[in-house]
């Protein structure tokens, strides 16, 4: 019962701290959660929390690493792999050795291997701390990509170094060659094992999806097990489990593949579960860190064998040395790294020096450093004249807090949010938010909600058009190009239908009507393509020349037909019926193609695609007898209120995602949410 109460109290602390962070935008959420942990430690009625480092690594660090790698921008990771590896491997190794040697030389009471182990502890960065600065930090896409990749790749290096130092400390022997081999083998094999597990799992999910065997419960349970399985399998082989988890998360593709309502619902639930896991574990990690820090420091303060000024001096020295070394390393990396477009190395400009400073302060320490520090064995004090383990715990705890504080203070100053005075900049962010919402609405559409979704998409397109008055846009060119593509789809579908039925010797009445309607529509579509793309290259061949001759005489034939139809209404009705026999499957085919175009993000301006979707769905509704006008007023389709409400909730969800990713500021999010709430209030009247 006591454990259940303890878990409840920790969760309550996470909830309250996250709620308070909304009202303290200048203070990062991790700092508030650490403060809660410190208050917890000094509250007499609350128990002090201790944790097993191995369990902490498995149940907290592993799922967080999987989640970060699962959501990482794979294209950016490939492009920035060089700078990321430079920081994750080279800088970690140099910092580990340099800080260890420095501490041992200045304080010989701390053994060399123990000092280097401490260097390994303070080397890895924690990009989660930067990501949770609450939207006040404006990092560039490349800075964010490099920081995130570095935080995923440097932990295995520091862990291997830490474990090697512990072995050397216990045996008294250390081989640089053996250490280098272990690092390389751990990297290669860890990546390979994780990638194989991820690819096998990915293929399994996609196969289940093709055979309609994927359901919400099974998918969530399997995906929750995946990171733990990859970690335990790699650790069982004696290689880096964390790197296996990272590789596994990077190679999986099933969260981003597949279309249709069922797949969308499963992905929506999966994303919601992982968002909850991310929120819960991140908050718990920093609350636990806050609880542990005072205990580690209190032991040193109360120990007469320790010179407190010496310990504090070590903290300051390591902080300054780490910052200077990281800055030099970032400058060298920027100078050596080649430009993506030109392939040439660039000189250090003022902007690039500024980027080096941002990257220097963008590497705070976090939970994994604390976990390694607490995994130090008590035997490390054997033969030492000072409590080595407690000293390292004190230095690491103080160093983590100082690094997070510096990031919280310096990054907003170095990369301030853009001014809200630019109407164009605000319009761009608002349009991007609306476009992502449209993609979600289409992704969650079902045949039963087509009519209502059409109306909702139309309202979102109108909102985008109103906002785009502040933007220089080129959507007209995209709209014309896509309209030509849809007509080409219609032409190909109709031609394929006619070809497939041309060999029927004695077609029945239904088939004759379909063929008749297909010919009418094909002539119309080819005429439209001729007008839209008259100056473009056209295909050759006898069949095309005959079709072009036929189109030359089509205006004369249409006028003659109209004259006959006015005097013979039954003929016109029969022609209309024949066309509608073909239009229903034709429009459904084009709608499916447009859905694919939208989900694959082939156009930045998604409202271009949504506009055509609205047109085709409106036409389909009219053919099937829906969307009928009564006294000039459109009848609201069934389920309109529900679809509109869901769309507004998706919009709020999109705003939250963009805020968490640092793409908009808290001020932006507040204005956007206010607009959504006003729309909600209007629809409820």
XYZ file of C-alpha atoms in Angstrom:
685
model
C 0.000 0.000 0.000
C 2.871 2.337 0.814
C 4.349 1.922 -2.677
C 0.986 2.720 -4.276
C 0.700 5.900 -2.205
C 4.265 6.871 -3.133
C 3.574 6.418 -6.857
C 0.387 8.469 -6.552
C 2.257 11.286 -4.794
C 4.979 11.364 -7.460
C 2.377 11.450 -10.243
C 0.575 14.271 -8.460
C 3.855 16.227 -8.287
C 4.376 15.696 -12.038
C 0.842 16.883 -12.788
C 1.060 20.014 -10.629
C 4.531 20.974 -11.925
C 3.421 20.596 -15.544
C 0.342 22.698 -14.830
C 2.442 25.437 -13.205
C 4.805 25.526 -16.197
C 1.957 26.982 -18.273
C 2.005 30.062 -16.035
C 5.814 30.292 -15.859
C 6.783 30.359 -19.546
C 10.290 31.683 -18.868
C 11.190 28.695 -16.687
C 11.584 25.273 -18.261
C 9.375 22.464 -17.023
C 12.359 20.314 -15.861
C 13.506 23.083 -13.529
C 10.045 23.349 -11.975
C 9.925 19.568 -11.542
C 13.390 19.508 -9.954
C 12.236 22.242 -7.574
C 9.232 20.080 -6.650
C 11.611 17.214 -5.918
C 13.762 19.391 -3.658
C 10.678 20.580 -1.756
C 9.633 16.925 -1.484
C 12.971 16.002 0.109
C 12.618 18.642 2.830
C 8.948 17.857 3.571
C 8.899 15.739 6.757
C 5.700 13.835 5.934
C 6.974 12.615 2.545
C 9.345 9.632 2.301
C 12.715 9.884 0.580
C 12.723 7.932 -2.678
C 15.544 5.629 -3.710
C 15.750 3.753 -6.980
C 17.721 0.890 -8.444
C 19.864 2.284 -11.305
C 19.338 -0.758 -13.559
C 15.568 -0.600 -13.106
C 15.650 3.174 -13.604
C 17.515 2.702 -16.880
C 15.111 0.008 -18.109
C 11.770 1.549 -17.170
C 12.533 5.233 -17.706
C 15.457 5.785 -20.084
C 14.672 2.983 -22.565
C 11.100 4.055 -23.483
C 12.156 7.728 -23.634
C 14.995 6.877 -26.023
C 12.661 4.814 -28.196
C 10.129 7.618 -28.322
C 12.751 10.214 -29.337
C 14.197 7.966 -32.056
C 10.702 6.963 -33.259
C 9.784 10.603 -33.853
C 13.147 11.815 -35.147
C 13.399 13.400 -38.586
C 15.157 10.610 -40.484
C 16.136 12.806 -43.402
C 17.714 15.374 -41.080
C 19.465 12.565 -39.167
C 21.107 11.333 -42.379
C 22.128 14.826 -43.422
C 23.539 15.770 -40.004
C 25.032 12.400 -39.054
C 28.612 13.693 -39.374
C 28.292 16.638 -36.945
C 26.160 14.519 -34.602
C 28.730 11.705 -34.442
C 31.504 14.231 -33.950
C 29.778 15.561 -30.841
C 28.458 12.181 -29.682
C 31.719 10.222 -30.000
C 34.699 12.531 -30.343
C 33.646 15.194 -27.860
C 32.440 12.639 -25.303
C 35.739 10.728 -25.349
C 37.887 13.872 -25.127
C 35.726 15.364 -22.376
C 35.726 12.097 -20.421
C 39.519 11.808 -20.434
C 40.312 15.495 -19.979
C 37.918 16.033 -17.059
C 39.076 12.815 -15.373
C 42.761 13.699 -15.614
C 42.080 17.253 -14.412
C 40.125 16.140 -11.344
C 42.749 13.537 -10.377
C 45.669 15.940 -10.798
C 44.000 18.658 -8.717
C 42.663 16.226 -6.103
C 44.891 13.114 -5.959
C 42.673 11.572 -3.262
C 40.234 10.685 -6.049
C 41.634 7.700 -8.017
C 42.339 8.248 -11.711
C 39.883 5.590 -12.903
C 37.145 6.955 -10.639
C 37.766 10.478 -11.954
C 37.571 9.295 -15.579
C 34.370 7.405 -14.725
C 32.959 10.704 -13.434
C 34.028 12.298 -16.729
C 32.008 9.642 -18.536
C 29.007 10.451 -16.329
C 28.960 14.183 -17.100
C 29.641 13.760 -20.836
C 26.214 12.800 -22.314
C 23.681 15.507 -23.080
C 19.928 15.481 -22.605
C 18.036 17.231 -25.417
C 14.734 16.614 -23.603
C 15.575 19.472 -21.247
C 15.953 21.861 -24.190
C 12.807 20.579 -25.893
C 10.779 21.393 -22.779
C 11.760 25.058 -22.541
C 8.127 25.915 -23.218
C 8.378 27.449 -26.662
C 10.591 30.389 -25.699
C 13.619 28.840 -27.416
C 13.786 29.243 -31.199
C 16.355 26.741 -32.501
C 16.910 26.286 -36.200
C 15.932 22.992 -37.791
C 19.554 21.899 -38.093
C 20.432 22.892 -34.512
C 17.471 20.931 -33.190
C 18.343 17.941 -35.376
C 22.010 17.860 -34.308
C 21.147 18.237 -30.604
C 18.543 15.499 -30.741
C 20.798 13.123 -32.687
C 23.714 13.833 -30.363
C 21.648 13.055 -27.274
C 20.610 9.710 -28.768
C 24.090 8.653 -29.891
C 26.379 9.870 -27.101
C 24.857 7.871 -24.248
C 26.146 4.474 -25.461
C 29.686 5.919 -25.726
C 29.589 7.347 -22.222
C 28.087 4.113 -20.853
C 30.838 1.987 -22.409
C 33.456 4.366 -21.025
C 31.830 4.350 -17.602
C 31.624 0.555 -17.421
C 35.214 0.172 -18.685
C 36.486 2.514 -15.981
C 34.648 0.564 -13.285
C 36.249 -2.673 -14.491
C 39.665 -0.989 -14.579
C 39.089 0.364 -11.075
C 38.348 -3.097 -9.705
C 41.137 -4.922 -11.594
C 43.753 -2.188 -11.670
C 44.315 -2.643 -15.415
C 43.237 -0.463 -18.357
C 43.970 -0.928 -22.057
C 43.228 1.972 -24.459
C 43.227 -0.474 -27.385
C 40.709 -2.751 -25.672
C 38.566 0.236 -24.755
C 38.536 1.527 -28.366
C 37.647 -1.917 -29.674
C 34.810 -2.213 -27.183
C 33.378 1.170 -28.181
C 33.500 0.316 -31.908
C 32.058 -3.177 -31.437
C 29.313 -1.875 -29.172
C 28.366 0.778 -31.728
C 28.367 -1.544 -34.731
C 26.708 -4.546 -33.112
C 24.268 -2.435 -31.084
C 23.117 -0.638 -34.219
C 22.897 -3.890 -36.201
C 20.912 -5.796 -33.559
C 18.497 -2.905 -33.020
C 18.017 -2.384 -36.758
C 17.308 -6.093 -37.351
C 14.775 -6.216 -34.496
C 13.118 -3.026 -35.754
C 12.915 -4.217 -39.373
C 11.463 -7.609 -38.372
C 8.896 -5.947 -36.131
C 8.085 -3.373 -38.809
C 7.500 -6.096 -41.409
C 5.317 -8.002 -38.954
C 3.041 -5.000 -38.290
C 2.739 -4.138 -41.996
C 1.898 -7.764 -42.840
C -0.797 -7.812 -40.162
C -2.123 -4.530 -41.558
C -2.363 -5.930 -45.104
C -4.376 -8.898 -43.846
C -6.618 -6.737 -41.601
C -5.255 -8.395 -38.438
C -4.080 -5.183 -36.796
C -6.234 -3.954 -33.933
C -5.709 -1.279 -31.313
C -5.033 -3.519 -28.304
C -2.547 -5.827 -30.037
C -0.714 -2.956 -31.758
C -0.288 -0.944 -28.541
C 0.899 -3.943 -26.508
C 3.370 -5.015 -29.202
C 4.784 -1.531 -29.626
C 5.128 -0.982 -25.878
C 7.093 -4.226 -25.637
C 9.382 -3.386 -28.585
C 11.924 -1.046 -26.880
C 12.263 -3.293 -23.826
C 12.748 -6.355 -26.018
C 15.440 -4.619 -28.114
C 17.245 -3.351 -24.998
C 17.237 -6.685 -23.159
C 18.285 -8.619 -26.278
C 21.279 -6.316 -26.875
C 22.312 -6.256 -23.219
C 22.082 -10.039 -23.149
C 24.624 -10.119 -25.992
C 26.927 -7.773 -24.084
C 26.496 -4.785 -26.426
C 24.887 -1.353 -26.133
C 21.195 -1.788 -25.358
C 20.488 1.942 -25.655
C 21.987 2.127 -29.134
C 19.891 -0.906 -30.128
C 16.776 0.928 -28.921
C 17.739 4.016 -30.937
C 18.393 1.990 -34.117
C 15.127 0.111 -33.633
C 13.139 3.352 -33.323
C 14.808 4.919 -36.366
C 14.187 2.047 -38.817
C 10.502 1.372 -38.076
C 8.075 2.840 -40.593
C 4.665 1.440 -39.657
C 3.537 4.545 -37.697
C 3.858 6.567 -40.922
C 2.511 4.078 -43.479
C -0.997 3.063 -44.509
C -4.195 4.939 -45.249
C -7.799 4.456 -44.274
C -9.996 5.015 -41.279
C -8.914 1.869 -39.382
C -5.206 2.604 -39.684
C -5.781 6.245 -38.749
C -7.664 5.258 -35.591
C -4.947 2.804 -34.515
C -2.211 5.394 -35.134
C -4.208 8.032 -33.257
C -4.514 5.793 -30.190
C -0.831 4.797 -30.431
C 0.312 8.422 -30.585
C -1.914 9.303 -27.636
C -0.465 6.452 -25.555
C 3.116 7.474 -26.323
C 2.351 11.121 -25.573
C 1.080 10.046 -22.163
C 4.162 7.862 -21.592
C 6.450 10.720 -22.619
C 4.705 13.197 -20.318
C 4.662 10.798 -17.371
C 8.223 9.455 -17.594
C 9.895 12.803 -18.314
C 8.122 14.439 -15.407
C 8.886 11.568 -13.035
C 12.577 11.547 -13.996
C 13.080 15.201 -13.092
C 11.024 14.982 -9.886
C 13.166 12.012 -8.797
C 16.296 13.967 -9.726
C 15.140 16.814 -7.479
C 14.546 14.377 -4.624
C 18.004 12.789 -4.969
C 20.053 15.991 -5.312
C 19.686 17.323 -1.717
C 20.545 13.919 -0.282
C 23.720 13.673 -2.334
C 24.783 17.189 -1.357
C 23.807 16.835 2.289
C 26.128 13.857 2.774
C 29.113 15.893 1.585
C 28.218 18.933 3.686
C 28.007 16.833 6.855
C 31.221 14.843 6.202
C 34.259 16.329 7.987
C 36.700 14.554 5.662
C 35.594 16.638 2.686
C 36.632 20.202 1.916
C 33.366 21.734 0.675
C 35.179 24.592 -1.039
C 37.229 22.077 -2.993
C 34.112 20.251 -4.159
C 32.389 23.481 -5.200
C 35.558 24.571 -6.992
C 35.531 21.281 -8.922
C 31.934 21.884 -9.980
C 32.790 25.380 -11.277
C 35.968 24.181 -12.974
C 34.246 21.276 -14.742
C 31.409 23.535 -15.855
C 33.741 26.132 -17.374
C 36.034 23.506 -18.903
C 33.096 21.645 -20.463
C 31.651 24.821 -21.965
C 34.985 25.963 -23.401
C 35.779 22.544 -24.858
C 32.286 22.158 -26.290
C 32.457 25.611 -27.882
C 35.835 24.866 -29.497
C 34.536 21.511 -30.725
C 31.361 23.064 -32.180
C 33.389 25.735 -33.996
C 35.718 23.089 -35.448
C 32.761 20.919 -36.489
C 31.036 23.845 -38.228
C 34.256 24.790 -39.971
C 34.903 21.250 -41.240
C 31.295 20.334 -42.121
C 30.484 20.849 -45.798
C 27.521 22.841 -47.031
C 24.560 20.683 -48.094
C 24.018 22.530 -51.385
C 27.524 23.392 -52.587
C 29.489 20.547 -50.976
C 32.171 23.069 -49.912
C 33.412 24.092 -46.483
C 32.278 27.512 -45.404
C 34.058 30.253 -43.503
C 32.945 31.211 -40.013
C 30.520 34.105 -40.362
C 28.817 35.986 -37.554
C 25.762 33.719 -37.875
C 27.911 30.586 -37.671
C 29.739 31.839 -34.561
C 26.318 32.511 -33.056
C 25.229 28.981 -33.961
C 28.317 27.569 -32.217
C 27.401 29.436 -29.026
C 23.814 28.164 -29.218
C 25.038 24.594 -29.661
C 27.397 25.053 -26.715
C 24.618 25.927 -24.289
C 22.201 23.518 -25.979
C 23.718 20.438 -24.333
C 22.381 20.220 -20.765
C 22.803 17.065 -18.716
C 19.923 14.998 -17.442
C 18.541 11.738 -16.156
C 21.023 9.296 -17.663
C 23.939 11.037 -15.919
C 22.121 10.714 -12.614
C 21.371 7.036 -13.280
C 25.041 6.298 -13.987
C 26.140 8.195 -10.882
C 23.848 6.161 -8.653
C 25.084 2.925 -10.197
C 28.578 3.578 -8.816
C 29.477 0.712 -6.447
C 30.159 1.464 -2.794
C 33.433 -0.433 -3.149
C 34.782 2.617 -4.989
C 35.563 4.064 -1.524
C 37.856 1.173 -0.582
C 41.326 2.445 0.205
C 40.391 6.104 -0.367
C 40.838 8.807 2.239
C 37.638 10.588 1.166
C 34.085 9.370 0.328
C 34.665 9.165 -3.435
C 31.150 7.961 -4.293
C 29.458 10.787 -2.369
C 31.798 13.379 -3.874
C 30.998 12.207 -7.411
C 27.267 12.197 -6.624
C 27.531 15.781 -5.338
C 29.504 17.007 -8.355
C 27.201 15.279 -10.864
C 24.010 16.519 -9.151
C 25.227 20.123 -9.008
C 26.539 19.913 -12.558
C 23.164 18.692 -13.913
C 21.253 21.537 -12.260
C 23.769 24.179 -13.400
C 23.677 22.916 -16.999
C 19.878 23.021 -17.089
C 19.875 26.499 -15.524
C 22.377 27.791 -18.093
C 20.343 26.377 -20.962
C 17.179 27.912 -19.535
C 18.813 31.347 -19.209
C 21.156 31.498 -22.186
C 19.205 29.865 -25.009
C 16.242 32.280 -24.895
C 18.737 35.155 -24.958
C 20.760 33.694 -27.816
C 17.814 32.555 -29.920
C 14.861 34.780 -29.030
C 11.438 34.171 -30.414
C 10.504 36.233 -33.482
C 8.589 39.416 -32.959
C 4.849 39.140 -33.231
C 4.704 42.378 -35.239
C 5.223 40.555 -38.535
C 1.798 39.754 -39.953
C 3.423 37.646 -42.641
C 5.343 35.502 -40.137
C 2.238 34.945 -38.037
C 0.209 34.082 -41.142
C 2.756 31.468 -42.196
C 2.582 29.710 -38.831
C -1.218 29.857 -38.758
C -1.521 28.491 -42.308
C 0.880 25.660 -41.481
C -1.235 24.751 -38.450
C -4.452 24.754 -40.516
C -2.838 22.651 -43.253
C -1.751 19.992 -40.766
C -5.253 19.971 -39.311
C -6.732 19.420 -42.787
C -4.418 16.428 -43.264
C -5.666 14.947 -39.977
C -9.321 15.534 -40.931
C -8.857 13.729 -44.255
C -6.907 10.927 -42.564
C -9.801 10.275 -40.167
C -12.559 10.510 -42.787
C -14.885 7.553 -43.350
C -17.513 6.836 -46.040
C -20.248 7.621 -43.506
C -18.870 11.107 -42.848
C -17.929 12.131 -46.408
C -20.692 14.697 -46.745
C -20.026 16.348 -43.392
C -16.251 16.234 -43.898
C -16.682 18.004 -47.238
C -18.406 20.939 -45.564
C -15.797 21.089 -42.770
C -12.920 21.008 -45.274
C -14.548 23.851 -47.161
C -14.643 25.970 -43.991
C -10.946 25.269 -43.306
C -10.016 26.160 -46.879
C -11.872 29.458 -46.512
C -9.943 30.167 -43.299
C -6.645 29.501 -45.077
C -7.595 31.765 -47.966
C -8.427 34.568 -45.517
C -5.091 34.172 -43.711
C -3.123 33.976 -46.948
C -3.951 37.580 -47.756
C -0.803 38.328 -45.688
C 1.326 35.826 -47.622
C 2.993 35.870 -51.023
C 1.669 32.527 -52.258
C 2.041 30.445 -55.424
C -0.890 28.128 -54.817
C -2.576 29.031 -58.126
C 0.140 27.237 -60.087
C -0.191 24.171 -57.823
C -3.971 24.247 -58.188
C -3.792 24.288 -61.999
C -1.197 21.529 -62.052
C -3.247 19.321 -59.718
C -6.448 19.945 -61.660
C -4.720 18.740 -64.818
C -3.514 15.648 -62.929
C -7.046 14.798 -61.766
C -8.393 15.139 -65.293
C -5.617 12.851 -66.502
C -6.623 10.322 -63.824
C -10.216 10.542 -65.071
C -9.139 10.087 -68.683
C -6.949 7.058 -67.879
C -9.660 5.451 -65.742
C -12.327 5.955 -68.406
C -10.056 4.712 -71.195
C -9.164 1.636 -69.149
C -12.849 0.962 -68.525
C -13.699 1.212 -72.234
C -10.762 -1.005 -73.192
C -11.715 -3.644 -70.622
C -15.312 -3.859 -71.956
C -14.620 -3.439 -75.665
C -14.277 -7.198 -76.205
C -17.756 -8.051 -74.879
C -19.750 -9.532 -77.799
C -23.265 -9.095 -76.474
C -23.263 -6.568 -73.610
C -26.332 -6.340 -71.425
C -28.328 -3.135 -70.961
C -26.380 -2.084 -67.840
C -23.023 -2.485 -69.595
C -24.250 -0.568 -72.646
C -25.304 2.321 -70.399
C -21.907 2.320 -68.682
C -20.080 2.316 -72.029
C -22.281 5.098 -73.329
C -21.689 7.202 -70.196
C -17.943 6.511 -70.290
C -17.719 7.752 -73.907
C -19.639 10.927 -73.062
C -17.366 11.619 -70.075
C -14.156 10.746 -71.962
C -14.978 13.237 -74.710
C -15.687 15.875 -72.069
C -12.454 15.183 -70.128
C -10.266 15.152 -73.227
C -11.808 18.441 -74.328
C -11.074 19.953 -70.904
C -7.463 18.727 -71.022
C -7.096 20.204 -74.497
C -8.183 23.611 -73.202
C -6.122 23.499 -69.968
C -2.912 22.235 -71.499
C -3.128 23.348 -75.117
C 0.451 24.590 -75.235
C 1.992 21.527 -73.608
C 3.380 18.443 -75.327
C 0.742 15.953 -76.388
C 1.081 12.236 -77.079
C 1.145 10.975 -80.646
C -0.212 7.930 -82.408
C -3.219 7.126 -84.561
C -5.583 6.764 -81.598
C -4.767 10.230 -80.295
C -5.155 11.788 -83.763
C -8.576 10.179 -84.134
C -9.548 11.429 -80.700
C -8.398 14.927 -81.629
C -10.499 14.818 -84.820
C -13.457 13.649 -82.779
C -12.996 16.559 -80.366
C -12.981 19.008 -83.299
C -16.516 18.009 -84.168
C -17.744 17.653 -80.562
C -19.008 21.291 -80.230
C -21.152 20.808 -83.375
C -22.414 17.462 -82.068
C -23.250 18.959 -78.645
C -25.270 21.798 -80.180
C -27.147 19.301 -82.333
C -27.775 17.094 -79.322
C -29.048 20.021 -77.266
C -31.506 20.888 -80.037
C -32.781 17.284 -80.162
C -32.909 16.981 -76.369
C -35.136 20.062 -76.012
C -37.777 18.325 -78.104
C -37.141 14.805 -76.724
C -36.683 14.984 -72.895
C -36.519 11.180 -72.541
C -33.282 11.054 -74.549
C -31.627 13.655 -72.280
C -32.741 11.740 -69.179
C -31.287 8.521 -70.588
C -27.959 10.243 -71.313
C -27.810 11.707 -67.796
C -28.523 8.286 -66.288
C -25.765 6.705 -68.373
C -23.253 9.338 -67.235
C -24.158 8.913 -63.559
C -23.659 5.158 -63.810
C -19.991 5.891 -64.471
C -19.487 9.044 -62.406
C -19.959 7.359 -59.028
C -17.047 4.872 -59.331
C -15.001 7.459 -61.239
C -15.359 10.120 -58.529
C -14.625 7.591 -55.787
C -11.433 6.630 -57.628
C -10.284 10.257 -57.932
C -11.145 10.944 -54.273
C -8.972 8.004 -53.217
C -6.094 9.334 -55.338
C -6.453 12.806 -53.829
C -6.474 11.301 -50.330
C -3.168 9.606 -51.137
C -1.695 12.861 -52.467
C -2.726 14.672 -49.288
C -1.422 12.011 -46.909
C 1.884 11.754 -48.788
C 2.292 15.564 -48.496
C 3.073 16.005 -52.187
C 1.870 19.614 -51.958
C 2.863 22.084 -49.246
C -0.394 23.981 -49.779
C -2.750 21.205 -48.713
C -5.762 23.448 -49.234
C -5.182 23.014 -52.978
C -5.829 19.289 -52.595
C -8.644 19.860 -50.108
C -10.413 22.232 -52.530
C -10.557 19.531 -55.193
C -11.628 16.961 -52.615
C -14.520 19.221 -51.665
C -15.519 19.612 -55.331
C -15.495 15.887 -56.053
C -17.292 14.985 -52.838
C -19.907 17.641 -53.431
C -20.461 16.261 -56.932
C -20.660 12.718 -55.544
C -23.183 13.809 -52.910
C -25.384 15.439 -55.533
C -25.274 12.341 -57.771
C -26.217 10.093 -54.854
C -29.005 12.423 -53.707
C -27.234 14.027 -50.743
C -26.591 17.702 -50.161
C -29.902 18.751 -51.724
C -30.869 22.429 -51.557
C -34.230 23.404 -50.046
C -35.296 27.002 -50.790
C -31.683 27.803 -51.529
C -30.482 26.631 -48.102
C -28.227 23.544 -47.954
C -29.440 20.754 -45.724
C -26.798 20.017 -43.083
C -25.527 16.427 -43.560
C -25.978 13.900 -40.795
C -23.191 13.999 -38.246
C -22.054 17.507 -39.191
C -21.847 18.650 -35.569
C -19.751 15.646 -34.595
C -17.344 16.004 -37.521
C -16.938 19.729 -36.872
C -16.285 19.115 -33.168
C -13.711 16.430 -33.972
C -11.997 18.757 -36.439
C -11.699 21.495 -33.815
C -10.238 19.014 -31.330
C -7.733 17.923 -33.999
C -6.847 21.587 -34.480
C -6.170 21.963 -30.747
C -4.060 18.812 -30.878
C -2.062 20.221 -33.803
C -1.446 23.449 -31.884
C -0.181 21.451 -28.907
C 2.154 19.370 -31.100
C 3.627 22.465 -32.781
C 4.149 24.118 -29.387
C 5.913 21.044 -27.987
C 8.151 20.868 -31.075
C 9.117 24.527 -30.699
C 7.559 25.505 -34.040
C 5.336 28.138 -32.440
C 5.634 30.161 -29.242
C 3.323 30.085 -26.268
C 1.953 33.451 -27.397
C 1.157 31.974 -30.827
C -0.497 28.953 -29.240
C -2.606 31.112 -26.953
C -3.973 33.156 -29.873
C -4.628 30.026 -31.954
C -6.422 28.302 -29.078
C -8.520 31.411 -28.481
C -9.633 31.340 -32.131
C -10.630 27.682 -31.807
C -12.566 28.307 -28.595
C -14.412 31.213 -30.224
C -15.409 28.946 -33.131
C -16.565 26.323 -30.631
C -18.666 28.901 -28.820
C -20.253 30.082 -32.079
C -21.148 26.548 -33.159
C -22.839 25.878 -29.816
C -25.191 28.853 -30.141
